[in-house]
Every structure is written in C-alpha cells, then in structure tokens.
Coordinates of C-alpha atoms and ligand atoms in Angstrom, one line a residue:
X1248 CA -74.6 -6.7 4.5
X1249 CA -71.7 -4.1 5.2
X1250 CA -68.4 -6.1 5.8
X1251 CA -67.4 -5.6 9.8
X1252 CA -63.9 -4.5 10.1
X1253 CA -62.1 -6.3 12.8
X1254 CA -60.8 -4.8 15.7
X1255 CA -57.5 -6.4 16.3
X1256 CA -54.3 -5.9 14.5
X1257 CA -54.2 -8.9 12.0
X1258 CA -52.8 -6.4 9.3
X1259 CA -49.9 -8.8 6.7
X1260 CA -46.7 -7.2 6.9
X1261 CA -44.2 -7.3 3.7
X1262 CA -41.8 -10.1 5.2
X1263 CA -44.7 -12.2 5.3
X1264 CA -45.6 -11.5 1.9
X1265 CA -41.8 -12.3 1.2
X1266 CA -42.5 -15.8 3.0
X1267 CA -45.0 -16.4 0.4
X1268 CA -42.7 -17.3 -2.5
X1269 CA -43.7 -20.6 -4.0
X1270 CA -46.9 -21.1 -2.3
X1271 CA -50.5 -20.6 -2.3
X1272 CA -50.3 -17.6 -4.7
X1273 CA -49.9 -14.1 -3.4
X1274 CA -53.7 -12.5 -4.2
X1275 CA -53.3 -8.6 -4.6
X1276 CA -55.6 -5.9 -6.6
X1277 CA -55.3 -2.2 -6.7
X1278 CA -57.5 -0.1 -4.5
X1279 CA -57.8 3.8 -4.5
X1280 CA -61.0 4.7 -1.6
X1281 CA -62.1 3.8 1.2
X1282 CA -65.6 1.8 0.1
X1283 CA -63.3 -0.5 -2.1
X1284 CA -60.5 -1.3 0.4
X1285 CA -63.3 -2.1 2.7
X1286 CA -65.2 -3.9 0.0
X1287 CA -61.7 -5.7 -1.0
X1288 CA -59.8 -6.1 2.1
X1289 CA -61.3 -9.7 3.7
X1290 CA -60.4 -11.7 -0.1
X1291 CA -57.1 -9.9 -0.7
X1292 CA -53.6 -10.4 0.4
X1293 CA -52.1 -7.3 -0.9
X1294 CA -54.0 -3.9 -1.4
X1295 CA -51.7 -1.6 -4.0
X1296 CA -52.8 1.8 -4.2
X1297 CA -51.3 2.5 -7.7
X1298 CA -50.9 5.5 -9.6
X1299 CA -53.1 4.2 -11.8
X1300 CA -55.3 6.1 -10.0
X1301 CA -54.2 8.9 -12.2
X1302 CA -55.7 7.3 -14.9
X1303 CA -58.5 5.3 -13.0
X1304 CA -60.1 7.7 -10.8
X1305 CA -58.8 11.5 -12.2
X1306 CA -59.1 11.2 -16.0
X1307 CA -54.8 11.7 -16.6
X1308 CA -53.9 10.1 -20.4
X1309 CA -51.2 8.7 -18.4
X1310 CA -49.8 7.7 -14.8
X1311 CA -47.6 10.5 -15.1
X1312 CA -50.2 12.9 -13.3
X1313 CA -49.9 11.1 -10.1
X1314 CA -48.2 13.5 -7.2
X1315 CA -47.3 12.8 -4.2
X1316 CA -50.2 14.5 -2.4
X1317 CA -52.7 12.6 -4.7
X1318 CA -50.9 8.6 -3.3
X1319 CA -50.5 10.0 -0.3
X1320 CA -54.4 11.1 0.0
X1321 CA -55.3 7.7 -1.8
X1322 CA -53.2 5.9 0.9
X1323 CA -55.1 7.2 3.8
X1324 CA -58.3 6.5 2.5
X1325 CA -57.3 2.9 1.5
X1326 CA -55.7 2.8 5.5
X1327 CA -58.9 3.6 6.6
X1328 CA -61.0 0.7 4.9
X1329 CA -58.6 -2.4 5.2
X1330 CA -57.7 -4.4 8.2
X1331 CA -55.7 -7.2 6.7
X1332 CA -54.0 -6.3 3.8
X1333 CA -51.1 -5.6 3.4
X1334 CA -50.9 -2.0 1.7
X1335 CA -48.4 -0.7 -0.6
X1336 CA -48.3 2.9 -2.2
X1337 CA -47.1 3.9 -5.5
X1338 CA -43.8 6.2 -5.6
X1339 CA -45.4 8.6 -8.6
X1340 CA -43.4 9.5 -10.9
X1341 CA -40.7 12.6 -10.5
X1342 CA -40.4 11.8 -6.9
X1343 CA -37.3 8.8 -6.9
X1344 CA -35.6 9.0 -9.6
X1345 CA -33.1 11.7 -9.5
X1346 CA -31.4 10.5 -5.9
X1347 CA -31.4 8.0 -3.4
X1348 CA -31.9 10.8 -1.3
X1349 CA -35.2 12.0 -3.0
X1350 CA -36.1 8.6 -3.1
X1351 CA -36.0 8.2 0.6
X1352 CA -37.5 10.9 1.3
X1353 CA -39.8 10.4 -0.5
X1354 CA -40.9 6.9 0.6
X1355 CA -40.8 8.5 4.2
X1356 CA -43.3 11.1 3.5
X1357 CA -45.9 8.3 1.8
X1358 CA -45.3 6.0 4.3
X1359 CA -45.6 8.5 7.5
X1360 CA -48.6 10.4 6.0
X1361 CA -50.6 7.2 5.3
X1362 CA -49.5 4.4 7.2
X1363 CA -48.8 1.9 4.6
X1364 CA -46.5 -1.0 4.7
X1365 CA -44.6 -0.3 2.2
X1366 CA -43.8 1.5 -1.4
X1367 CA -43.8 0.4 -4.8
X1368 CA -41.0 1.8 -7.7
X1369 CA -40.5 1.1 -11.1
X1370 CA -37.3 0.3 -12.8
X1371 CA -34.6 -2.4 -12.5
X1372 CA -31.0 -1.9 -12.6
X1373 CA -31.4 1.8 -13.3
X1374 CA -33.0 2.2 -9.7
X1375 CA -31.1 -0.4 -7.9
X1376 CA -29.4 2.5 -5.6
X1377 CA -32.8 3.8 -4.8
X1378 CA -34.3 0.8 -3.6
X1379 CA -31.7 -0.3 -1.5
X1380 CA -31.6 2.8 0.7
X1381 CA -35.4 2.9 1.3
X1382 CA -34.7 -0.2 2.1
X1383 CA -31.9 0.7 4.7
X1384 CA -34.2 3.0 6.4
X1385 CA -36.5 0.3 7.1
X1386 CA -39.0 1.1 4.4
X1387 CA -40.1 -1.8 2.6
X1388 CA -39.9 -1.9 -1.4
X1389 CA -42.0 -3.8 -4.1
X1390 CA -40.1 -3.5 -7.1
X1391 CA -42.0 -3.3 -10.9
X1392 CA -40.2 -4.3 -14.1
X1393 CA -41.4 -5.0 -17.9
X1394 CA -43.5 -2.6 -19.0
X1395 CA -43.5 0.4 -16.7
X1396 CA -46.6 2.3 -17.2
X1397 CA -44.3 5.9 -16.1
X1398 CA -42.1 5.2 -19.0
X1399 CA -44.8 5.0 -21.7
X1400 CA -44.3 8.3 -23.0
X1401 CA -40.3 7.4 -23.8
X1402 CA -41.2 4.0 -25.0
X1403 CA -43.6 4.8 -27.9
X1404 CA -46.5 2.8 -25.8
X1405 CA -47.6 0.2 -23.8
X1406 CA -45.2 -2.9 -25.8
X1407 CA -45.3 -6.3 -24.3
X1408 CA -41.6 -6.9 -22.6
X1409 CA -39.1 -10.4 -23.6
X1410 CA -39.4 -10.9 -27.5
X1411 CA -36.0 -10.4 -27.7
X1412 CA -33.0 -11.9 -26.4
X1413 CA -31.3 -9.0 -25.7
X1414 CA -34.8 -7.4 -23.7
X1415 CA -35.0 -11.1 -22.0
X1416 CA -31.3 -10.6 -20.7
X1417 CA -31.8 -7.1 -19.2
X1418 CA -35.0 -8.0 -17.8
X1419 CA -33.2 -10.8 -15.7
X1420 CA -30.5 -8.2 -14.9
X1421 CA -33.5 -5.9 -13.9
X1422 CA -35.4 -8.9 -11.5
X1423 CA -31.9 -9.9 -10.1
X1424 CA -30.7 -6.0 -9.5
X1425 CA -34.1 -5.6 -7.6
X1426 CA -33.7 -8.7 -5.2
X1427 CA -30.5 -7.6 -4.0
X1428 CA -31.4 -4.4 -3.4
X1429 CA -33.3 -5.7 -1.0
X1430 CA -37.1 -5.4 -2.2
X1431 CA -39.8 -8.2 -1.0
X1432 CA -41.6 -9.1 -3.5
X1433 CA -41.5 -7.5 -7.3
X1434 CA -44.5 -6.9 -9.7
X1435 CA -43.8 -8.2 -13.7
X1436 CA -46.2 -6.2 -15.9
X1437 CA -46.7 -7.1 -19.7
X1438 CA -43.5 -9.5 -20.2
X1439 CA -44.1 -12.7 -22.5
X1440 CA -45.0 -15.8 -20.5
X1441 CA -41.7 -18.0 -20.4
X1442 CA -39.3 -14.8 -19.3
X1443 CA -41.8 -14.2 -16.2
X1444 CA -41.5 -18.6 -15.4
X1445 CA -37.4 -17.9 -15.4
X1446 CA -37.5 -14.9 -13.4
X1447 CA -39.4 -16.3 -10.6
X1448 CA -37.2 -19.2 -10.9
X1449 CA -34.3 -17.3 -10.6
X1450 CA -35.0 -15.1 -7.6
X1451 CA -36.1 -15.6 -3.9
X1452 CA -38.9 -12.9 -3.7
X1453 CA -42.3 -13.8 -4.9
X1454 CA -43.4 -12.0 -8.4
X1455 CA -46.5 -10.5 -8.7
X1456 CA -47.9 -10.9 -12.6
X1457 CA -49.9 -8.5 -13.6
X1458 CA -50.3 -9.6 -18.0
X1459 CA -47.2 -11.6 -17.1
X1460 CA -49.0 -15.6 -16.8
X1461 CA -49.7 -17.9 -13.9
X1462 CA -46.5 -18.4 -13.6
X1463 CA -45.9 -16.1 -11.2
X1464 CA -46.3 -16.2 -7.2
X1465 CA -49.1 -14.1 -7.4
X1466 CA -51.1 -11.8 -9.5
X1467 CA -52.3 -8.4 -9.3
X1468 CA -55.4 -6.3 -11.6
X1469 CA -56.3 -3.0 -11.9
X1470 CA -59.7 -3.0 -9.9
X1471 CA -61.3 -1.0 -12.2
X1472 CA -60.6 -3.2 -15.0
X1473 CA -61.4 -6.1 -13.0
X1474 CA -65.0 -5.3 -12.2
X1475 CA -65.9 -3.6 -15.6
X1476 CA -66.0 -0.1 -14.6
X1477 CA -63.0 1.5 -17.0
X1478 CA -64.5 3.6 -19.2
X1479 CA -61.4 3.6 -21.3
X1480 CA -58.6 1.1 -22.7
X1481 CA -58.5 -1.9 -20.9
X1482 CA -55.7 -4.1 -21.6
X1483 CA -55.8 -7.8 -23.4
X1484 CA -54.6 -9.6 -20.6
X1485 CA -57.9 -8.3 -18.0
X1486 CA -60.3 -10.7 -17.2
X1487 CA -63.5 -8.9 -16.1
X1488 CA -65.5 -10.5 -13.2
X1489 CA -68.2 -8.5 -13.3
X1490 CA -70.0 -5.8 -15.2
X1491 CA -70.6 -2.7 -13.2
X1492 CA -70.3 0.1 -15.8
X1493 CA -73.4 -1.5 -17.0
X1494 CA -74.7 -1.6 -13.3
X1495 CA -73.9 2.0 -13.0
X1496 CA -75.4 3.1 -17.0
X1497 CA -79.2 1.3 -15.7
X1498 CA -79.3 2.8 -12.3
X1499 CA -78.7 6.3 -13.6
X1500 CA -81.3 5.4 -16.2
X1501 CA -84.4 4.7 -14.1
X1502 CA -82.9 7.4 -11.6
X1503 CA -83.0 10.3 -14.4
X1504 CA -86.6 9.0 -16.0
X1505 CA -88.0 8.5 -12.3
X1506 CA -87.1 12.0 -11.7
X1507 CA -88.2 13.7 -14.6
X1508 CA -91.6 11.4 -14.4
X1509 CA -91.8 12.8 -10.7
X1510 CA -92.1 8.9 -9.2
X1511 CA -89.2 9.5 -7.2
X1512 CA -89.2 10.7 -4.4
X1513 CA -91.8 8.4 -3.3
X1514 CA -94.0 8.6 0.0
X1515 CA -91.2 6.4 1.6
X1516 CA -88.2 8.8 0.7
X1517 CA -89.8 12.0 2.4
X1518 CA -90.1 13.3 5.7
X1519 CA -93.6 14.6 7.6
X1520 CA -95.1 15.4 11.3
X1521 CA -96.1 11.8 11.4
X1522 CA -94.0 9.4 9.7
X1523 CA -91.2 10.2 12.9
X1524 CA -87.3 9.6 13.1
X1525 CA -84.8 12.2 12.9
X1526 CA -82.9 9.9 11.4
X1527 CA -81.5 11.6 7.2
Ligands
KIV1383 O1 -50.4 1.6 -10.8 C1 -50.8 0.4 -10.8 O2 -52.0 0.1 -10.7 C2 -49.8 -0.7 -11.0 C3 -50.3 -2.0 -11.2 C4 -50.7 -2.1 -12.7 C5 -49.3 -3.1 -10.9 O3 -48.6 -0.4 -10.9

C-alpha cells in the first residue's frame, strides 16, 4: 500500500536535530527522487540529498559532476515526497569554496529553490569562514570531514582518515573549527573507529558516521548502496539490506521474454468496447 503523506507540518528542523546529541541515534540516508523520499521519509530522521547523486543516479566517475542546477532539481523532488524529514542539500563542488560570499549565495539559491532545511559542505578548518556566514544568514550547515568524496581526485583516492597522529590532530582541529562555526550537526566519512568516539566526545553537535563506527550520534548510507541497487563500487563499510539490482535484473527478464513470446500484453492489460473505464 502507497505510504499517505500527512497533511500537517510535522517536518524536523536542524536545531532539533542539534538536540539530538547523545541520544537515540540520529537515523539519516541519502535520497535523490521523489518515489524514494516518499518511500523513506516515515523511518528516517534526516533525508540528505547528496551529490552522490552525480555518481548514483547520472553515471559521473566522481561527485565532482554535481552543479548546482542538478542539487537544486534533486532538492525539489526530494521536497516533494517527505513530510518529516528533515532535508539537507549538498553544496556541489565549485560553488563555496572560493568566498564566503559565493558560499552564501550559494546556500541561498539551494535553499530558496528547493525548500530544504538546510546545506551540507565539506571541509574543516579550511572552510571555517564559509560555514559561519551561511550560518549568519540563517542558513543552517551540516559540516562533513574525513574523507571528502570532492577531494578524491587531489587525494590519490578514497583513503580511510586517522592512521596517523598528525591526520588524528587535524581532524579534531577540523570537527572543533566546524562546531564553532556554528554548524548543527557534522557528517564523519571513512575515519578509523576510535578518532570518530573522541570527536563526538569532544564536540556538542551530534556526528553523523557514515564508514566512521557506532560511535557516532547517528549514521547515514548511500541509499543506493543500502538497498543493493549500485551497479558500481560499493564501499567496505555498506551493509546491504536488501537486494534490488537483482529485483530489477528478473523483472526485466520475464518482461523482455514475455514480450518477445507475445504473452504480454495479456487480455487484462488491453482496452476494448466492452471491458469499460477510461481509466490508462
Ligand atoms: O553525497 C553524499 O551522499 C554524502 C554522504 C556520503 C554523506 O555526502
């Protein structure tokens, strides 16, 4: 049965997702369309509409394809299928990093196109200054540290963050930079178990672990990933709760011999003078 959308406004704001830190833990998954978010929205705290979509839904090697037009037409469409959630947009790549100013503007064009809650941003200390002034025009920010899928390219690859001292120190400096900028709440992707424990020790805004342990406040997948329908690399740290590129492989199956065997259409899939309706 198709979930019912409610009617009220029940939709979870950031600053309650900010209240969250330290207790049940914060459940979030990425979204990109309008059947998922509706499909998602009733078991999920957090809708992200990543630009992972790049990757995910257009075929891009990397999340560097992402524009703004793309998360900003990804955001409606998630809008439009959740109630609840609280929905946060990915700032693509090329479109914060040179300026506070660009930043801003930015996060005011994602945010007043698709009516999310708030924006996501990768980087630590490095974009401390953008954060903070989305922030001051009453944009809320999730931050993202450790591995930082835009950054691939310069990094040689996607390498697992915190195996050495010196990466463990900046990484705090990163978390710490982040929370005083203002964000509520910041995403820890790929960073060994015990450096994700100490930085949600450290700082007041939950953490959302995506490859990063339970130790976080909460915990965030690809949905792709997550229900078995990435055709590509899926990452170690996926657990996949069900297998829908398998689904997908059988139903085209008996759909293409059914066809070609002329059993499909059947008498109940066409139209005549007698069998009534208008309905297609
Ligand atoms: O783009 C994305 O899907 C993300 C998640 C992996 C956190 O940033």
């Amino acid at each position: 049965m198709a979930t019912q959308l409610p009617t009220t406004d029940i939709r979870i704001g950031a600053d309650l997702i900010r209240r969250r830190k330290g207790g049940t833990p914060i459940v979030c998954l990425t979204a990109y369309t309008y059947p998922i978010a509706r499909l998602l929205d009733p078991y999920v705290d957090l809708l992200l509409v990543g630009d992972s979509v790049a990757m995910v839904l257009h075929g891009h090697e990397t999340t560097l394809g992402a524009s703004l037009e793309m998360m900003i037409a990804h955001g409606q469409a998630v809008m439009r299928g959740s109630a609840k959630a609280c929905v946060v947009v990915d700032m693509p790549a090329g479109t914060y990093e040179d300026s506070a100013a660009q930043a801003v503007a930015s996060a005011r064009r994602i945010v007043g196109e698709s009516g999310c809650q708030a924006v996501k941003l990768e980087g630590g200390v490095d974009m401390a200054a953008q954060i903070a002034a989305i922030v001051a025009a009453d944009i809320p920010v999730m931050g993202h540290i450790g591995l930082q899928p835009q950054s691939v390219e310069k990094d040689g690859g996607y390498k697992i963050k915190g195996r050495t001292d010196e990466n463990v120190a900046a990484l705090i400096a990163d978390a710490s930079a982040v929370e005083k900028a203002g964000a509520f709440s910041l995403v820890i992707e790929g960073t060994i178990e015990t450096v994700a424990a100490d930085i949600t020790r450290r700082i007041a805004i939950p953490t959302i672990g995506i490859g990063a342990s339970g130790e976080c406040d909460g915990q965030i997948l690809v949905i792709d990933d997550m229900v078995g329908l990435t055709v590509d690399r899926v990452p170690k740290f996926v657990k996949q709760y069900a297998d829908l590129r398998s689904v997908i492989e059988h139903a085209a199956e008996r759909y293409a011999s059914e066809v070609r065997d002329r059993d499909f259409p059947g008498p109940t899939h066409v139209f005549s003078r007698t069998n009534g309706g208008d309905e297609s």
